[in-house]
mmCIF file of C-alpha atoms and ligand atoms in Angstrom:
data_model
loop_
_atom_site.group_PDB
_atom_site.id
_atom_site.type_symbol
_atom_site.label_atom_id
_atom_site.label_comp_id
_atom_site.label_asym_id
_atom_site.label_seq_id
_atom_site.Cartn_x
_atom_site.Cartn_y
_atom_site.Cartn_z
ATOM 1 C CA MET A 1 0.000 0.000 0.000
ATOM 2 C CA SER A 2 1.349 3.479 -0.849
ATOM 3 C CA ASP A 3 2.356 5.808 2.012
ATOM 4 C CA HIS A 4 -0.479 8.148 1.136
ATOM 5 C CA LYS A 5 -3.054 5.379 1.219
ATOM 6 C CA GLN A 6 -1.761 4.188 4.578
ATOM 7 C CA ASP A 7 -1.767 7.740 5.979
ATOM 8 C CA PHE A 8 -5.329 8.201 4.757
ATOM 9 C CA ARG A 9 -6.439 4.957 6.422
ATOM 10 C CA ARG A 10 -4.689 5.896 9.687
ATOM 11 C CA ALA A 11 -6.118 9.409 9.764
ATOM 12 C CA LEU A 12 -9.657 8.344 8.851
ATOM 13 C CA GLY A 13 -9.421 5.444 11.307
ATOM 14 C CA ARG A 14 -9.528 8.071 14.060
ATOM 15 C CA PHE A 15 -13.151 8.693 13.148
ATOM 16 C CA ALA A 16 -15.262 6.219 15.141
ATOM 17 C CA THR A 17 -18.210 4.815 13.235
ATOM 18 C CA GLY A 18 -20.944 2.272 13.656
ATOM 19 C CA ILE A 19 -21.207 -0.708 11.346
ATOM 20 C CA THR A 20 -24.004 -1.398 8.890
ATOM 21 C CA VAL A 21 -24.894 -4.218 6.545
ATOM 22 C CA VAL A 22 -26.327 -3.027 3.237
ATOM 23 C CA THR A 23 -28.707 -5.549 1.684
ATOM 24 C CA VAL A 24 -29.861 -5.677 -1.905
ATOM 25 C CA ALA A 25 -31.749 -8.123 -4.083
ATOM 26 C CA LYS A 26 -29.742 -10.267 -6.481
ATOM 27 C CA PRO A 27 -31.048 -12.862 -8.930
ATOM 28 C CA GLY A 28 -32.302 -15.721 -6.782
ATOM 29 C CA GLY A 29 -31.394 -14.210 -3.426
ATOM 30 C CA VAL A 30 -30.003 -11.418 -1.296
ATOM 31 C CA HIS A 31 -26.561 -9.840 -1.286
ATOM 32 C CA GLY A 32 -25.195 -8.250 1.893
ATOM 33 C CA MET A 33 -22.192 -5.959 2.254
ATOM 34 C CA THR A 34 -20.606 -4.570 5.403
ATOM 35 C CA ALA A 35 -20.248 -0.784 5.274
ATOM 36 C CA ASN A 36 -19.130 1.825 7.769
ATOM 37 C CA ALA A 37 -19.168 4.652 5.201
ATOM 38 C CA PHE A 38 -22.738 5.452 6.151
ATOM 39 C CA ALA A 39 -24.269 8.763 7.199
ATOM 40 C CA SER A 40 -27.498 10.629 7.648
ATOM 41 C CA VAL A 41 -28.057 13.163 4.814
ATOM 42 C CA SER A 42 -31.465 14.833 5.139
ATOM 43 C CA LEU A 43 -34.260 14.926 7.701
ATOM 44 C CA GLU A 44 -37.057 16.174 5.417
ATOM 45 C CA PRO A 45 -37.227 14.065 3.336
ATOM 46 C CA PRO A 46 -35.356 11.424 5.352
ATOM 47 C CA GLN A 47 -32.255 10.410 3.424
ATOM 48 C CA ILE A 48 -29.062 8.510 4.175
ATOM 49 C CA LEU A 49 -25.931 7.739 2.182
ATOM 50 C CA VAL A 50 -23.634 4.799 1.864
ATOM 51 C CA CYS A 51 -20.340 4.762 -0.087
ATOM 52 C CA VAL A 52 -19.679 1.617 -2.096
ATOM 53 C CA ALA A 53 -16.339 0.710 -3.710
ATOM 54 C CA GLU A 54 -16.305 0.426 -7.494
ATOM 55 C CA LYS A 55 -15.022 -3.139 -7.183
ATOM 56 C CA ALA A 56 -17.875 -4.250 -4.902
ATOM 57 C CA TRP A 57 -20.529 -6.572 -6.308
ATOM 58 C CA ALA A 58 -23.091 -4.538 -4.444
ATOM 59 C CA ARG A 59 -22.574 -1.510 -6.700
ATOM 60 C CA GLU A 60 -24.189 -2.922 -9.856
ATOM 61 C CA LEU A 61 -26.835 -4.714 -7.802
ATOM 62 C CA LEU A 62 -27.851 -1.437 -6.148
ATOM 63 C CA HIS A 63 -28.234 0.266 -9.516
ATOM 64 C CA ALA A 64 -30.267 -2.664 -10.839
ATOM 65 C CA ALA A 65 -32.558 -3.060 -7.811
ATOM 66 C CA GLY A 66 -33.229 0.629 -7.167
ATOM 67 C CA ARG A 67 -33.857 -0.238 -3.510
ATOM 68 C CA PHE A 68 -31.683 -1.334 -0.623
ATOM 69 C CA GLY A 69 -31.806 -2.048 3.060
ATOM 70 C CA VAL A 70 -29.478 -0.935 5.831
ATOM 71 C CA THR A 71 -29.156 -2.762 9.154
ATOM 72 C CA ILE A 72 -27.185 -1.100 11.958
ATOM 73 C CA LEU A 73 -25.336 -3.776 13.922
ATOM 74 C CA GLY A 74 -25.275 -4.223 17.677
ATOM 75 C CA GLU A 75 -22.143 -4.809 19.758
ATOM 76 C CA ASP A 76 -22.425 -8.610 19.687
ATOM 77 C CA GLN A 77 -22.611 -8.817 15.894
ATOM 78 C CA ARG A 78 -18.980 -8.468 14.832
ATOM 79 C CA THR A 79 -19.064 -11.977 13.340
ATOM 80 C CA LEU A 80 -21.868 -10.767 11.053
ATOM 81 C CA SER A 81 -19.787 -7.764 10.050
ATOM 82 C CA ASP A 82 -16.907 -10.085 9.072
ATOM 83 C CA TYR A 83 -19.298 -12.465 7.331
ATOM 84 C CA PHE A 84 -20.648 -9.727 5.056
ATOM 85 C CA ALA A 85 -17.194 -8.236 4.479
ATOM 86 C CA PHE A 86 -15.142 -11.372 3.816
ATOM 87 C CA GLY A 87 -17.782 -13.939 2.839
ATOM 88 C CA PRO A 88 -18.487 -17.316 4.435
ATOM 89 C CA GLN A 89 -15.371 -19.099 5.712
ATOM 90 C CA GLU A 90 -17.219 -22.431 5.554
ATOM 91 C CA PRO A 91 -20.385 -23.443 3.673
ATOM 92 C CA SER A 92 -22.812 -23.451 6.615
ATOM 93 C CA GLU A 93 -21.458 -20.326 8.329
ATOM 94 C CA GLY A 94 -24.524 -18.208 7.497
ATOM 95 C CA GLU A 95 -26.772 -20.760 9.144
ATOM 96 C CA ARG A 96 -24.507 -21.043 12.184
ATOM 97 C CA LEU A 97 -24.474 -17.277 12.640
ATOM 98 C CA GLY A 98 -28.258 -17.114 12.288
ATOM 99 C CA VAL A 99 -28.224 -14.944 9.151
ATOM 100 C CA ARG A 100 -31.833 -14.343 8.183
ATOM 101 C CA PHE A 101 -33.433 -11.875 5.810
ATOM 102 C CA ARG A 102 -36.962 -10.594 5.621
ATOM 103 C CA HIS A 103 -38.590 -8.524 2.902
ATOM 104 C CA SER A 104 -40.280 -5.220 3.591
ATOM 105 C CA ALA A 105 -43.748 -4.445 2.254
ATOM 106 C CA ARG A 106 -41.987 -2.697 -0.661
ATOM 107 C CA GLY A 107 -39.908 -5.781 -1.378
ATOM 108 C CA THR A 108 -36.564 -4.623 0.047
ATOM 109 C CA PRO A 109 -34.457 -7.367 1.628
ATOM 110 C CA LEU A 110 -33.457 -6.530 5.197
ATOM 111 C CA LEU A 111 -31.073 -8.378 7.492
ATOM 112 C CA GLU A 112 -32.948 -9.441 10.617
ATOM 113 C CA GLY A 113 -31.633 -8.469 14.018
ATOM 114 C CA GLY A 114 -29.470 -5.440 14.638
ATOM 115 C CA LEU A 115 -30.293 -2.150 16.307
ATOM 116 C CA ALA A 116 -32.187 -0.561 13.427
ATOM 117 C CA THR A 117 -33.232 -1.267 9.858
ATOM 118 C CA LEU A 118 -33.914 1.204 7.062
ATOM 119 C CA ASP A 119 -35.888 0.408 3.922
ATOM 120 C CA CYS A 120 -34.498 2.744 1.226
ATOM 121 C CA ARG A 121 -35.454 3.754 -2.274
ATOM 122 C CA LEU A 122 -32.411 4.676 -4.340
ATOM 123 C CA GLU A 123 -32.629 8.433 -4.801
ATOM 124 C CA ALA A 124 -29.265 9.302 -6.370
ATOM 125 C CA ALA A 125 -25.858 7.837 -7.146
ATOM 126 C CA HIS A 126 -22.738 9.998 -7.437
ATOM 127 C CA VAL A 127 -19.449 8.541 -8.574
ATOM 128 C CA SER A 128 -16.568 10.058 -6.627
ATOM 129 C CA GLY A 129 -13.044 8.695 -6.884
ATOM 130 C CA ASP A 130 -13.118 4.914 -6.559
ATOM 131 C CA HIS A 131 -16.470 4.838 -4.748
ATOM 132 C CA THR A 132 -20.114 5.566 -5.560
ATOM 133 C CA ILE A 133 -22.157 7.536 -3.048
ATOM 134 C CA PHE A 134 -25.628 5.992 -2.965
ATOM 135 C CA VAL A 135 -28.293 8.251 -1.478
ATOM 136 C CA GLY A 136 -31.361 6.430 -0.237
ATOM 137 C CA GLU A 137 -34.710 7.858 0.751
ATOM 138 C CA VAL A 138 -35.843 6.053 3.887
ATOM 139 C CA GLU A 139 -39.416 4.831 3.368
ATOM 140 C CA GLU A 140 -39.741 2.619 6.432
ATOM 141 C CA MET A 141 -37.657 2.075 9.535
ATOM 142 C CA SER A 142 -37.544 0.081 12.742
ATOM 143 C CA TRP A 143 -35.269 0.128 15.750
ATOM 144 C CA SER A 144 -34.698 -1.444 19.127
ATOM 145 C CA ASP A 145 -32.650 -0.610 22.194
ATOM 146 C CA GLY A 146 -29.145 -1.942 22.614
ATOM 147 C CA ALA A 147 -25.478 -1.042 22.409
ATOM 148 C CA PRO A 148 -23.883 -0.462 18.983
ATOM 149 C CA LEU A 149 -20.925 -2.146 17.338
ATOM 150 C CA ILE A 150 -18.195 0.496 16.966
ATOM 151 C CA TYR A 151 -15.309 0.570 14.478
ATOM 152 C CA PHE A 152 -12.235 2.622 15.434
ATOM 153 C CA GLU A 153 -8.586 2.448 14.315
ATOM 154 C CA GLY A 154 -9.378 -0.608 12.217
ATOM 155 C CA LYS A 155 -10.806 -2.595 15.136
ATOM 156 C CA TYR A 156 -14.223 -3.460 16.463
ATOM 157 C CA ARG A 157 -14.982 -1.858 19.814
ATOM 158 C CA LYS A 158 -17.729 -1.556 22.331
ATOM 159 C CA LEU A 159 -19.012 1.784 23.471
ATOM 160 C CA GLY A 160 -17.160 2.874 26.623
ATOM 161 C CA ALA A 161 -19.040 3.688 29.800
ATOM 162 C CA THR A 162 -20.910 6.970 29.459
HETATM 163 C C1 FMN B 1 -15.483 -2.797 9.085
HETATM 164 C C2 FMN B 1 -15.648 -2.771 7.595
HETATM 165 C C3 FMN B 1 -16.238 -1.679 6.984
HETATM 166 C C4 FMN B 1 -16.389 -1.632 5.581
HETATM 167 N N1 FMN B 1 -16.988 -0.551 5.010
HETATM 168 C C5 FMN B 1 -17.130 -0.501 3.660
HETATM 169 C C6 FMN B 1 -17.786 0.601 3.045
HETATM 170 O O1 FMN B 1 -18.248 1.527 3.705
HETATM 171 N N2 FMN B 1 -17.899 0.592 1.688
HETATM 172 C C7 FMN B 1 -17.401 -0.421 0.920
HETATM 173 O O2 FMN B 1 -17.524 -0.369 -0.309
HETATM 174 N N3 FMN B 1 -16.793 -1.495 1.480
HETATM 175 C C8 FMN B 1 -16.662 -1.556 2.825
HETATM 176 N N4 FMN B 1 -16.063 -2.640 3.415
HETATM 177 C C9 FMN B 1 -15.580 -3.725 2.559
HETATM 178 C C10 FMN B 1 -16.726 -4.591 2.072
HETATM 179 O O3 FMN B 1 -17.563 -5.023 3.123
HETATM 180 C C11 FMN B 1 -16.172 -5.828 1.345
HETATM 181 O O4 FMN B 1 -15.172 -5.448 0.453
HETATM 182 C C12 FMN B 1 -17.259 -6.500 0.597
HETATM 183 O O5 FMN B 1 -16.925 -7.848 0.447
HETATM 184 C C13 FMN B 1 -17.428 -5.910 -0.778
HETATM 185 O O6 FMN B 1 -18.716 -6.073 -1.172
HETATM 186 P P1 FMN B 1 -19.158 -7.102 -2.279
HETATM 187 O O7 FMN B 1 -19.343 -8.414 -1.546
HETATM 188 O O8 FMN B 1 -20.439 -6.449 -2.754
HETATM 189 O O9 FMN B 1 -18.091 -7.193 -3.359
HETATM 190 C C14 FMN B 1 -15.922 -2.702 4.797
HETATM 191 C C15 FMN B 1 -15.330 -3.819 5.420
HETATM 192 C C16 FMN B 1 -15.198 -3.858 6.804
HETATM 193 C C17 FMN B 1 -14.571 -5.064 7.461
#
């Protein structure tokens, strides 16, 4: 990795984020992708963004589906984050981890569990550098109480005592 790339990773790693799994329909199933490049964009109308690498499978699928789901992970779900980032390490891993999807009334696949889920209609896509910024309009949402999974300096963390 070039010095600049490493510096960028180190500097940006100082920004603590949550972890989400972006879900999108694919032929015959559901594709999930771990993403921490997620943010709130607009309150009225409610919009969020997620940045997806140009090399990610999810990118074309998002364009094709025009809808996507976002699930915000809880602190005990780091194995799910790895699963959707690196793929199954053995054939039955999804089953073992209890990976389950449901479909919203509008047909968006959503990962079950987690602290919150957002059912999004694709509103805009902006290519910037080697990523695409997907803006989603949130048409339905749900949430529950619990502690979040945190990502900081390239590691999963739990929220410290407040
Ligand atoms: C903690 C963590 C956060 C990530 N955040 C993002 C992200 O915001 N955007 C992205 O494109 N890839 C991100 N990735 C990498 C993708 O999850 C991974 O490359 C994924 O396999 C690519 O998606 P694909 O299966 O659609 O090709 C992240 C990986 C990890 C472990």
